[in-house]
Amino acid sequence: MNFEFTEEQLMIQQAARDYAQRELIQDVLEREEKAEFPARHVKNLAELGFLGMMVPPEYDGGGMDSVSYVLAMEEIAKVDASVAVIMSVNNSLVCFGLNKYANEEQKQKYLKPLARGEVIGAFLLSEPEAGSDATHQYTSAEDKGDYYLLNGTKNWITNGSSASTYIVMAQTHPEKRSHGINAFIVEKDSPGITVGPHENKMGMRSSDTHSVMFTDVKVPKENRIGDDGFGFIFAMKVLEAGRIGIASQALGIASGAFERATSYAKERKAFGTEIINHQSLAFKLSDMAVKIENARNLCLKAAWLKDNHKPITVASAMAKQYAADIAMEVTTEAVQIHGGYGYVKEYHVERLMREAKLTQIYEGTSEIQKIIISRSLIKS
């Protein structure tokens, strides 16, 4: 197995690192405090080609591979996980879903501007009573002949207010349960759509999280993705790929905290020497380094499998579950290594710890990932 990155992959990684360390770091604390959407950075990421990274060039994307995506996501998330999740949703859920499953007309109309970053997208699956159990969709899409009538509420929607293009899962045939769900491309400015207030979150505060309500929203028949009843399969396949993005985000949060903790330990002195020279602390850093490397390898393996058109169900679940769990562990230890300084905002690690927690919850909780992994063991 070749563990070397190509020249192109290294260039993409460096471009992401340069932007994060030069630009994102300047206002990350202010934006986090104010829960302010990073509009300027989203525009800049679009110009760098980071919002449609894996979309083929014929649809105005970057034509990059998933390994490059993992490398870029890690570098962005080291500094700002809020920007990373905006990038992840647009790449992993919206653009991937449209590129993989939309028809040609839908790709021309919706995928191209999303890949260029002229607009961003949102993925609307979760509901007040449908989180981990996504089969129970209460948002309805009533077939009216040449259009569907959409009613219901979606919540915890990343890019909920800033997106122009929604991908919405809704139930058309309740008697068929998951087989009656459809996926629709819905334009945000359609009459009958109401966006709720910005959620006041513990972490990733500058990402744009809202509830979205639909009241008699007309969706043209041609905006349904795939055959009638394909929506649940569509959502699960898209989330499989999306977990690589969130795993990479969790990896970035962990490695960002680790880098800050290591740097601090080399500068801070106690008992006559830099604290990194104390074995108890050096061993903490050693354990953190090993776990981060394990998470990185799981992310890269899942990306490699995806690039080579191999099954990714278990690999992406393993990457997401492990990376999220060690992100929580590593960031907590990073705060401990900083001592009292770790508890104040200017040292960043308390923010990274708050950001890490969400990676264990969204796009499939850590418990859901364990269900996926364990079911694969039962079937083997």
mmCIF file of C-alpha atoms in Angstrom:
data_model
loop_
_atom_site.group_PDB
_atom_site.id
_atom_site.type_symbol
_atom_site.label_atom_id
_atom_site.label_comp_id
_atom_site.label_asym_id
_atom_site.label_seq_id
_atom_site.Cartn_x
_atom_site.Cartn_y
_atom_site.Cartn_z
ATOM 1 C CA MET A 1 0.000 0.000 0.000
ATOM 2 C CA ASN A 2 1.331 3.415 -0.981
ATOM 3 C CA PHE A 3 1.157 5.934 1.860
ATOM 4 C CA GLU A 4 2.671 8.787 -0.138
ATOM 5 C CA PHE A 5 0.515 11.659 -1.299
ATOM 6 C CA THR A 6 0.679 12.917 -4.855
ATOM 7 C CA GLU A 7 2.064 16.340 -5.663
ATOM 8 C CA GLU A 8 -1.457 17.576 -6.387
ATOM 9 C CA GLN A 9 -2.780 16.289 -3.042
ATOM 10 C CA LEU A 10 0.053 17.996 -1.187
ATOM 11 C CA MET A 11 -0.617 21.268 -3.024
ATOM 12 C CA ILE A 12 -4.291 21.128 -2.039
ATOM 13 C CA GLN A 13 -3.343 20.396 1.571
ATOM 14 C CA GLN A 14 -0.907 23.314 1.603
ATOM 15 C CA ALA A 15 -3.435 25.701 0.066
ATOM 16 C CA ALA A 16 -5.962 24.796 2.768
ATOM 17 C CA ARG A 17 -3.330 25.112 5.503
ATOM 18 C CA ASP A 18 -2.152 28.496 4.240
ATOM 19 C CA TYR A 19 -5.663 29.890 4.113
ATOM 20 C CA ALA A 20 -6.605 28.568 7.538
ATOM 21 C CA GLN A 21 -3.429 29.755 9.260
ATOM 22 C CA ARG A 22 -3.346 33.121 7.480
ATOM 23 C CA GLU A 23 -7.017 34.116 7.158
ATOM 24 C CA LEU A 24 -9.355 32.006 9.266
ATOM 25 C CA ILE A 25 -7.342 32.465 12.436
ATOM 26 C CA GLN A 26 -7.664 36.257 12.318
ATOM 27 C CA ASP A 27 -11.350 36.491 13.184
ATOM 28 C CA VAL A 28 -12.341 33.027 14.386
ATOM 29 C CA LEU A 29 -12.739 34.076 18.037
ATOM 30 C CA GLU A 30 -14.787 37.167 17.172
ATOM 31 C CA ARG A 31 -17.087 35.279 14.813
ATOM 32 C CA GLU A 32 -17.517 32.482 17.347
ATOM 33 C CA GLU A 33 -18.409 34.949 20.085
ATOM 34 C CA LYS A 34 -20.947 36.747 17.889
ATOM 35 C CA ALA A 35 -22.241 33.567 16.182
ATOM 36 C CA GLU A 36 -21.556 35.356 12.900
ATOM 37 C CA PHE A 37 -21.758 33.501 9.584
ATOM 38 C CA PRO A 38 -18.349 33.514 7.813
ATOM 39 C CA ALA A 39 -19.604 34.912 4.500
ATOM 40 C CA ARG A 40 -16.221 36.320 3.434
ATOM 41 C CA HIS A 41 -14.467 33.016 4.053
ATOM 42 C CA VAL A 42 -17.121 31.006 2.220
ATOM 43 C CA LYS A 43 -16.615 33.267 -0.798
ATOM 44 C CA ASN A 44 -12.851 32.806 -0.576
ATOM 45 C CA LEU A 45 -13.159 29.027 -0.270
ATOM 46 C CA ALA A 46 -15.305 29.037 -3.396
ATOM 47 C CA GLU A 47 -12.570 30.921 -5.248
ATOM 48 C CA LEU A 48 -10.060 28.305 -4.054
ATOM 49 C CA GLY A 49 -12.304 25.566 -5.477
ATOM 50 C CA PHE A 50 -13.058 24.091 -2.050
ATOM 51 C CA LEU A 51 -16.875 24.057 -2.272
ATOM 52 C CA GLY A 52 -17.143 21.645 -5.194
ATOM 53 C CA MET A 53 -13.919 19.741 -4.752
ATOM 54 C CA MET A 54 -15.032 16.305 -5.999
ATOM 55 C CA VAL A 55 -17.499 17.467 -8.654
ATOM 56 C CA PRO A 56 -16.258 16.651 -12.186
ATOM 57 C CA PRO A 57 -14.974 19.605 -14.249
ATOM 58 C CA GLU A 58 -17.848 19.201 -16.735
ATOM 59 C CA TYR A 59 -20.128 20.384 -13.934
ATOM 60 C CA ASP A 60 -17.748 23.199 -12.962
ATOM 61 C CA GLY A 61 -16.181 21.343 -10.030
ATOM 62 C CA GLY A 62 -12.573 20.801 -9.071
ATOM 63 C CA GLY A 63 -12.419 17.145 -10.128
ATOM 64 C CA MET A 64 -10.371 16.327 -7.030
ATOM 65 C CA ASP A 65 -10.307 13.014 -5.205
ATOM 66 C CA SER A 66 -11.642 12.211 -1.746
ATOM 67 C CA VAL A 67 -8.143 11.937 -0.264
ATOM 68 C CA SER A 68 -7.496 15.560 -1.207
ATOM 69 C CA TYR A 69 -10.813 16.453 0.410
ATOM 70 C CA VAL A 70 -9.786 14.784 3.687
ATOM 71 C CA LEU A 71 -6.473 16.648 3.695
ATOM 72 C CA ALA A 72 -8.148 20.002 3.058
ATOM 73 C CA MET A 73 -10.905 19.403 5.619
ATOM 74 C CA GLU A 74 -8.387 18.577 8.340
ATOM 75 C CA GLU A 75 -6.458 21.804 7.765
ATOM 76 C CA ILE A 76 -9.577 23.995 7.781
ATOM 77 C CA ALA A 77 -11.025 22.291 10.876
ATOM 78 C CA LYS A 78 -7.769 22.730 12.805
ATOM 79 C CA VAL A 79 -8.586 26.427 12.933
ATOM 80 C CA ASP A 80 -12.353 26.737 12.436
ATOM 81 C CA ALA A 81 -14.756 23.798 12.539
ATOM 82 C CA SER A 82 -17.690 26.093 11.705
ATOM 83 C CA VAL A 83 -16.207 26.880 8.305
ATOM 84 C CA ALA A 84 -15.282 23.214 7.901
ATOM 85 C CA VAL A 85 -18.864 22.029 8.385
ATOM 86 C CA ILE A 86 -20.146 24.533 5.811
ATOM 87 C CA MET A 87 -17.562 23.129 3.420
ATOM 88 C CA SER A 88 -18.472 19.547 4.373
ATOM 89 C CA VAL A 89 -22.221 19.917 3.845
ATOM 90 C CA ASN A 90 -21.784 21.552 0.448
ATOM 91 C CA ASN A 91 -19.226 18.978 -0.716
ATOM 92 C CA SER A 92 -20.205 15.712 0.964
ATOM 93 C CA LEU A 93 -23.987 15.933 1.113
ATOM 94 C CA VAL A 94 -25.319 18.395 -1.439
ATOM 95 C CA CYS A 95 -22.818 18.251 -4.315
ATOM 96 C CA PHE A 96 -22.114 14.546 -3.857
ATOM 97 C CA GLY A 97 -25.810 13.685 -3.754
ATOM 98 C CA LEU A 98 -26.598 15.665 -6.890
ATOM 99 C CA ASN A 99 -23.555 14.468 -8.792
ATOM 100 C CA LYS A 100 -24.271 10.832 -7.949
ATOM 101 C CA TYR A 101 -28.057 10.688 -8.260
ATOM 102 C CA ALA A 102 -29.490 13.766 -9.993
ATOM 103 C CA ASN A 103 -30.471 13.711 -13.660
ATOM 104 C CA GLU A 104 -28.714 15.790 -16.284
ATOM 105 C CA GLU A 105 -31.191 18.656 -16.196
ATOM 106 C CA GLN A 106 -30.923 18.884 -12.401
ATOM 107 C CA LYS A 107 -27.132 18.867 -12.577
ATOM 108 C CA GLN A 108 -27.035 21.648 -15.113
ATOM 109 C CA LYS A 109 -29.476 23.813 -13.172
ATOM 110 C CA TYR A 110 -28.413 23.171 -9.571
ATOM 111 C CA LEU A 111 -25.094 21.319 -9.329
ATOM 112 C CA LYS A 112 -23.049 23.719 -11.443
ATOM 113 C CA PRO A 113 -23.640 26.878 -9.357
ATOM 114 C CA LEU A 114 -23.161 24.847 -6.151
ATOM 115 C CA ALA A 115 -19.845 23.459 -7.406
ATOM 116 C CA ARG A 116 -18.678 26.936 -8.350
ATOM 117 C CA GLY A 117 -19.636 28.193 -4.905
ATOM 118 C CA GLU A 118 -21.926 30.863 -6.323
ATOM 119 C CA VAL A 119 -24.549 29.478 -3.956
ATOM 120 C CA ILE A 120 -24.380 26.969 -1.142
ATOM 121 C CA GLY A 121 -26.691 24.111 -0.276
ATOM 122 C CA ALA A 122 -28.310 22.473 2.730
ATOM 123 C CA PHE A 123 -29.394 18.899 3.455
ATOM 124 C CA LEU A 124 -32.758 18.647 5.229
ATOM 125 C CA LEU A 125 -33.346 15.275 6.867
ATOM 126 C CA SER A 126 -33.655 15.720 10.657
ATOM 127 C CA GLU A 127 -36.993 16.635 12.185
ATOM 128 C CA PRO A 128 -38.194 17.368 15.734
ATOM 129 C CA GLU A 129 -39.234 13.703 16.034
ATOM 130 C CA ALA A 130 -36.890 12.127 13.478
ATOM 131 C CA GLY A 131 -33.210 12.300 14.369
ATOM 132 C CA SER A 132 -31.351 9.010 14.566
ATOM 133 C CA ASP A 133 -34.499 7.217 13.365
ATOM 134 C CA ALA A 134 -34.705 8.859 9.963
ATOM 135 C CA THR A 135 -37.365 6.423 8.725
ATOM 136 C CA HIS A 136 -40.061 8.395 10.565
ATOM 137 C CA GLN A 137 -40.387 11.409 8.287
ATOM 138 C CA TYR A 138 -43.355 13.565 9.259
ATOM 139 C CA THR A 139 -42.680 16.204 6.611
ATOM 140 C CA SER A 140 -45.096 15.284 3.833
ATOM 141 C CA ALA A 141 -44.885 15.649 0.062
ATOM 142 C CA GLU A 142 -48.357 15.173 -1.391
ATOM 143 C CA ASP A 143 -48.389 14.218 -5.059
ATOM 144 C CA LYS A 144 -50.599 16.732 -6.908
ATOM 145 C CA GLY A 145 -49.900 15.543 -10.421
ATOM 146 C CA ASP A 146 -47.358 17.934 -11.911
ATOM 147 C CA TYR A 147 -46.050 19.103 -8.521
ATOM 148 C CA TYR A 148 -45.711 18.037 -4.894
ATOM 149 C CA LEU A 149 -47.131 19.980 -1.947
ATOM 150 C CA LEU A 150 -44.596 20.098 0.873
ATOM 151 C CA ASN A 151 -45.584 20.551 4.534
ATOM 152 C CA GLY A 152 -43.598 20.041 7.721
ATOM 153 C CA THR A 153 -40.600 21.120 9.774
ATOM 154 C CA LYS A 154 -36.911 20.266 9.519
ATOM 155 C CA ASN A 155 -34.460 21.154 12.261
ATOM 156 C CA TRP A 156 -30.719 21.360 13.012
ATOM 157 C CA ILE A 157 -30.131 22.421 9.403
ATOM 158 C CA THR A 158 -26.582 23.566 8.677
ATOM 159 C CA ASN A 159 -26.609 26.446 6.158
ATOM 160 C CA GLY A 160 -30.339 26.711 6.877
ATOM 161 C CA SER A 161 -30.512 30.465 6.301
ATOM 162 C CA SER A 162 -27.588 31.045 3.947
ATOM 163 C CA ALA A 163 -28.275 28.210 1.501
ATOM 164 C CA SER A 164 -30.099 28.867 -1.762
ATOM 165 C CA THR A 165 -30.652 25.193 -2.595
ATOM 166 C CA TYR A 166 -32.254 22.720 -0.213
ATOM 167 C CA ILE A 167 -32.281 18.954 -0.596
ATOM 168 C CA VAL A 168 -35.360 17.890 1.368
ATOM 169 C CA MET A 169 -36.483 14.413 2.426
ATOM 170 C CA ALA A 170 -40.260 14.038 2.791
ATOM 171 C CA GLN A 171 -42.859 11.287 3.052
ATOM 172 C CA THR A 172 -45.131 10.768 0.038
ATOM 173 C CA HIS A 173 -46.552 7.325 0.858
ATOM 174 C CA PRO A 174 -46.814 6.908 4.668
ATOM 175 C CA GLU A 175 -48.100 3.354 4.358
ATOM 176 C CA LYS A 176 -44.791 2.358 2.737
ATOM 177 C CA ARG A 177 -42.707 3.843 5.588
ATOM 178 C CA SER A 178 -39.083 4.252 4.424
ATOM 179 C CA HIS A 179 -39.989 3.088 0.908
ATOM 180 C CA GLY A 180 -42.403 5.991 0.572
ATOM 181 C CA ILE A 181 -39.850 8.748 1.193
ATOM 182 C CA ASN A 182 -38.709 11.027 -1.621
ATOM 183 C CA ALA A 183 -35.859 13.497 -1.987
ATOM 184 C CA PHE A 184 -36.512 16.895 -3.549
ATOM 185 C CA ILE A 185 -34.489 19.859 -4.730
ATOM 186 C CA VAL A 186 -36.228 22.894 -3.273
ATOM 187 C CA GLU A 187 -35.331 26.508 -3.918
ATOM 188 C CA LYS A 188 -35.133 28.431 -0.645
ATOM 189 C CA ASP A 189 -37.041 31.447 -1.952
ATOM 190 C CA SER A 190 -40.096 29.309 -2.808
ATOM 191 C CA PRO A 191 -43.344 30.693 -1.317
ATOM 192 C CA GLY A 192 -44.305 29.006 1.941
ATOM 193 C CA ILE A 193 -40.805 28.490 3.351
ATOM 194 C CA THR A 194 -40.022 30.030 6.749
ATOM 195 C CA VAL A 195 -36.566 29.906 8.327
ATOM 196 C CA GLY A 196 -36.502 29.841 12.129
ATOM 197 C CA PRO A 197 -34.081 31.762 14.365
ATOM 198 C CA HIS A 198 -30.388 30.963 14.541
ATOM 199 C CA GLU A 199 -29.779 28.187 17.057
ATOM 200 C CA ASN A 200 -27.727 29.378 20.052
ATOM 201 C CA LYS A 201 -25.265 26.485 20.115
ATOM 202 C CA MET A 202 -22.540 25.400 22.523
ATOM 203 C CA GLY A 203 -19.953 25.146 19.740
ATOM 204 C CA MET A 204 -19.547 25.770 16.003
ATOM 205 C CA ARG A 205 -21.445 28.928 16.715
ATOM 206 C CA SER A 206 -20.701 30.700 13.444
ATOM 207 C CA SER A 207 -22.147 27.896 11.358
ATOM 208 C CA ASP A 208 -25.652 28.687 10.193
ATOM 209 C CA THR A 209 -28.029 26.320 12.040
ATOM 210 C CA HIS A 210 -31.801 26.788 11.803
ATOM 211 C CA SER A 211 -35.148 25.058 11.692
ATOM 212 C CA VAL A 212 -36.939 25.322 8.340
ATOM 213 C CA MET A 213 -40.726 25.194 8.051
ATOM 214 C CA PHE A 214 -42.699 24.301 4.904
ATOM 215 C CA THR A 215 -46.331 25.379 4.467
ATOM 216 C CA ASP A 216 -47.977 24.300 1.206
ATOM 217 C CA VAL A 217 -44.712 24.684 -0.718
ATOM 218 C CA LYS A 218 -45.100 23.705 -4.363
ATOM 219 C CA VAL A 219 -42.187 21.626 -5.660
ATOM 220 C CA PRO A 220 -42.132 20.864 -9.400
ATOM 221 C CA LYS A 221 -42.284 17.172 -10.254
ATOM 222 C CA GLU A 222 -39.005 17.494 -12.137
ATOM 223 C CA ASN A 223 -37.256 18.402 -8.866
ATOM 224 C CA ARG A 224 -37.690 14.940 -7.384
ATOM 225 C CA ILE A 225 -34.376 13.064 -7.241
ATOM 226 C CA GLY A 226 -34.613 9.534 -8.628
ATOM 227 C CA ASP A 227 -37.634 7.283 -8.850
ATOM 228 C CA ASP A 228 -40.675 7.549 -6.595
ATOM 229 C CA GLY A 229 -39.730 6.179 -3.159
ATOM 230 C CA PHE A 230 -35.958 6.515 -3.650
ATOM 231 C CA GLY A 231 -35.516 9.220 -1.007
ATOM 232 C CA PHE A 232 -34.518 7.107 1.994
ATOM 233 C CA ILE A 233 -31.907 5.132 0.040
ATOM 234 C CA PHE A 234 -30.646 8.429 -1.355
ATOM 235 C CA ALA A 235 -30.296 9.901 2.146
ATOM 236 C CA MET A 236 -28.453 6.874 3.545
ATOM 237 C CA LYS A 237 -26.025 6.679 0.615
ATOM 238 C CA VAL A 238 -25.317 10.398 0.822
ATOM 239 C CA LEU A 239 -24.744 10.203 4.584
ATOM 240 C CA GLU A 240 -22.304 7.322 4.051
ATOM 241 C CA ALA A 241 -20.106 9.646 2.010
ATOM 242 C CA GLY A 242 -20.826 12.586 4.308
ATOM 243 C CA ARG A 243 -19.347 10.736 7.266
ATOM 244 C CA ILE A 244 -15.940 10.977 5.640
ATOM 245 C CA GLY A 245 -16.271 14.765 5.751
ATOM 246 C CA ILE A 246 -17.339 14.864 9.413
ATOM 247 C CA ALA A 247 -14.653 12.336 10.353
ATOM 248 C CA SER A 248 -12.091 14.610 8.694
ATOM 249 C CA GLN A 249 -13.527 17.589 10.533
ATOM 250 C CA ALA A 250 -13.209 15.737 13.857
ATOM 251 C CA LEU A 251 -9.658 14.775 12.914
ATOM 252 C CA GLY A 252 -8.856 18.418 12.249
ATOM 253 C CA ILE A 253 -10.300 19.535 15.581
ATOM 254 C CA ALA A 254 -8.197 16.920 17.373
ATOM 255 C CA SER A 255 -4.991 17.692 15.496
ATOM 256 C CA GLY A 256 -5.487 21.439 15.959
ATOM 257 C CA ALA A 257 -5.847 20.974 19.713
ATOM 258 C CA PHE A 258 -2.848 18.643 19.777
ATOM 259 C CA GLU A 259 -0.638 21.138 17.939
ATOM 260 C CA ARG A 260 -1.613 23.893 20.373
ATOM 261 C CA ALA A 261 -1.053 21.658 23.394
ATOM 262 C CA THR A 262 2.365 20.545 22.147
ATOM 263 C CA SER A 263 3.452 24.103 21.405
ATOM 264 C CA TYR A 264 2.277 25.265 24.837
ATOM 265 C CA ALA A 265 4.042 22.363 26.580
ATOM 266 C CA LYS A 266 7.328 23.332 24.931
ATOM 267 C CA GLU A 267 7.056 26.922 26.189
ATOM 268 C CA ARG A 268 5.438 26.655 29.622
ATOM 269 C CA LYS A 269 7.851 25.995 32.493
ATOM 270 C CA ALA A 270 7.158 24.349 35.830
ATOM 271 C CA PHE A 271 9.544 22.949 38.421
ATOM 272 C CA GLY A 272 12.522 24.342 36.557
ATOM 273 C CA THR A 273 11.894 22.946 33.076
ATOM 274 C CA GLU A 274 9.450 23.020 30.151
ATOM 275 C CA ILE A 275 6.441 20.938 31.089
ATOM 276 C CA ILE A 276 6.855 18.671 28.074
ATOM 277 C CA ASN A 277 9.881 17.248 29.904
ATOM 278 C CA HIS A 278 7.639 15.899 32.666
ATOM 279 C CA GLN A 279 6.859 12.300 31.849
ATOM 280 C CA SER A 280 3.209 12.402 32.918
ATOM 281 C CA LEU A 281 2.518 15.167 30.423
ATOM 282 C CA ALA A 282 4.781 13.759 27.708
ATOM 283 C CA PHE A 283 2.852 10.496 27.898
ATOM 284 C CA LYS A 284 -0.432 12.386 27.460
ATOM 285 C CA LEU A 285 0.904 13.921 24.263
ATOM 286 C CA SER A 286 2.191 10.530 23.109
ATOM 287 C CA ASP A 287 -1.237 8.941 23.544
ATOM 288 C CA MET A 288 -2.859 11.856 21.738
ATOM 289 C CA ALA A 289 -0.446 11.534 18.796
ATOM 290 C CA VAL A 290 -1.154 7.827 18.369
ATOM 291 C CA LYS A 291 -4.923 8.283 18.463
ATOM 292 C CA ILE A 292 -4.817 11.139 15.962
ATOM 293 C CA GLU A 293 -2.706 9.072 13.583
ATOM 294 C CA ASN A 294 -5.166 6.181 13.885
ATOM 295 C CA ALA A 295 -8.056 8.533 13.105
ATOM 296 C CA ARG A 296 -6.197 9.977 10.131
ATOM 297 C CA ASN A 297 -5.554 6.524 8.698
ATOM 298 C CA LEU A 298 -9.225 5.568 9.081
ATOM 299 C CA CYS A 299 -10.286 8.753 7.281
ATOM 300 C CA LEU A 300 -7.811 8.217 4.459
ATOM 301 C CA LYS A 301 -8.776 4.566 4.083
ATOM 302 C CA ALA A 302 -12.457 5.475 3.748
ATOM 303 C CA ALA A 303 -11.563 8.165 1.205
ATOM 304 C CA TRP A 304 -9.370 5.758 -0.767
ATOM 305 C CA LEU A 305 -12.156 3.175 -0.858
ATOM 306 C CA LYS A 306 -14.602 5.796 -2.115
ATOM 307 C CA ASP A 307 -12.179 6.967 -4.807
ATOM 308 C CA ASN A 308 -11.741 3.363 -5.945
ATOM 309 C CA HIS A 309 -15.508 2.729 -6.050
ATOM 310 C CA LYS A 310 -15.436 0.184 -3.241
ATOM 311 C CA PRO A 311 -18.003 -0.164 -0.419
ATOM 312 C CA ILE A 312 -17.582 2.486 2.260
ATOM 313 C CA THR A 313 -20.451 1.776 4.652
ATOM 314 C CA VAL A 314 -18.339 0.282 7.436
ATOM 315 C CA ALA A 315 -15.153 2.234 6.718
ATOM 316 C CA SER A 316 -16.876 5.609 6.868
ATOM 317 C CA ALA A 317 -18.747 4.594 10.045
ATOM 318 C CA MET A 318 -15.485 3.512 11.687
ATOM 319 C CA ALA A 319 -13.754 6.725 10.665
ATOM 320 C CA LYS A 320 -16.588 8.928 11.885
ATOM 321 C CA GLN A 321 -17.101 7.146 15.213
ATOM 322 C CA TYR A 322 -13.410 6.889 16.102
ATOM 323 C CA ALA A 323 -12.398 10.366 14.934
ATOM 324 C CA ALA A 324 -15.313 11.990 16.768
ATOM 325 C CA ASP A 325 -14.610 10.126 19.996
ATOM 326 C CA ILE A 326 -10.895 10.884 20.003
ATOM 327 C CA ALA A 327 -11.594 14.522 19.105
ATOM 328 C CA MET A 328 -13.535 14.812 22.354
ATOM 329 C CA GLU A 329 -10.783 13.024 24.258
ATOM 330 C CA VAL A 330 -7.858 14.929 22.720
ATOM 331 C CA THR A 331 -9.437 18.361 23.119
ATOM 332 C CA THR A 332 -10.249 17.636 26.762
ATOM 333 C CA GLU A 333 -6.624 16.677 27.386
ATOM 334 C CA ALA A 334 -5.461 19.783 25.525
ATOM 335 C CA VAL A 335 -7.439 21.936 27.938
ATOM 336 C CA GLN A 336 -5.901 20.011 30.859
ATOM 337 C CA ILE A 337 -2.379 20.531 29.540
ATOM 338 C CA HIS A 338 -2.991 24.268 29.324
ATOM 339 C CA GLY A 339 -4.230 24.339 32.912
ATOM 340 C CA GLY A 340 -6.100 27.522 33.763
ATOM 341 C CA TYR A 341 -5.164 29.059 30.408
ATOM 342 C CA GLY A 342 -7.022 26.249 28.678
ATOM 343 C CA TYR A 343 -10.252 27.477 30.227
ATOM 344 C CA VAL A 344 -10.113 30.919 28.619
ATOM 345 C CA LYS A 345 -11.067 31.676 25.038
ATOM 346 C CA GLU A 346 -7.880 33.283 23.766
ATOM 347 C CA TYR A 347 -6.008 29.957 23.857
ATOM 348 C CA HIS A 348 -8.579 28.328 21.525
ATOM 349 C CA VAL A 349 -8.556 24.846 23.084
ATOM 350 C CA GLU A 350 -11.778 25.361 25.072
ATOM 351 C CA ARG A 351 -13.481 26.282 21.785
ATOM 352 C CA LEU A 352 -12.077 23.198 20.095
ATOM 353 C CA MET A 353 -13.409 21.055 22.940
ATOM 354 C CA ARG A 354 -16.888 22.513 22.493
ATOM 355 C CA GLU A 355 -16.673 21.960 18.746
ATOM 356 C CA ALA A 356 -15.559 18.352 19.180
ATOM 357 C CA LYS A 357 -18.735 17.404 21.021
ATOM 358 C CA LEU A 358 -20.976 17.999 18.026
ATOM 359 C CA THR A 359 -18.992 15.573 15.859
ATOM 360 C CA GLN A 360 -20.233 12.764 18.135
ATOM 361 C CA ILE A 361 -23.826 13.789 17.427
ATOM 362 C CA TYR A 362 -24.550 15.033 13.913
ATOM 363 C CA GLU A 363 -24.661 13.057 10.665
ATOM 364 C CA GLY A 364 -25.177 9.929 12.746
ATOM 365 C CA THR A 365 -24.295 9.741 16.448
ATOM 366 C CA SER A 366 -21.372 7.632 17.635
ATOM 367 C CA GLU A 367 -23.947 5.088 18.815
ATOM 368 C CA ILE A 368 -25.469 4.875 15.331
ATOM 369 C CA GLN A 369 -22.010 4.265 13.869
ATOM 370 C CA LYS A 370 -21.526 1.380 16.318
ATOM 371 C CA ILE A 371 -24.843 -0.100 15.185
ATOM 372 C CA ILE A 372 -23.658 0.049 11.564
ATOM 373 C CA ILE A 373 -20.313 -1.547 12.428
ATOM 374 C CA SER A 374 -21.819 -4.251 14.650
ATOM 375 C CA ARG A 375 -24.416 -5.207 12.031
ATOM 376 C CA SER A 376 -21.613 -5.758 9.549
ATOM 377 C CA LEU A 377 -19.972 -8.144 12.028
ATOM 378 C CA ILE A 378 -23.206 -10.068 12.496
ATOM 379 C CA LYS A 379 -23.614 -10.472 8.730
ATOM 380 C CA SER A 380 -20.004 -11.525 8.127
#
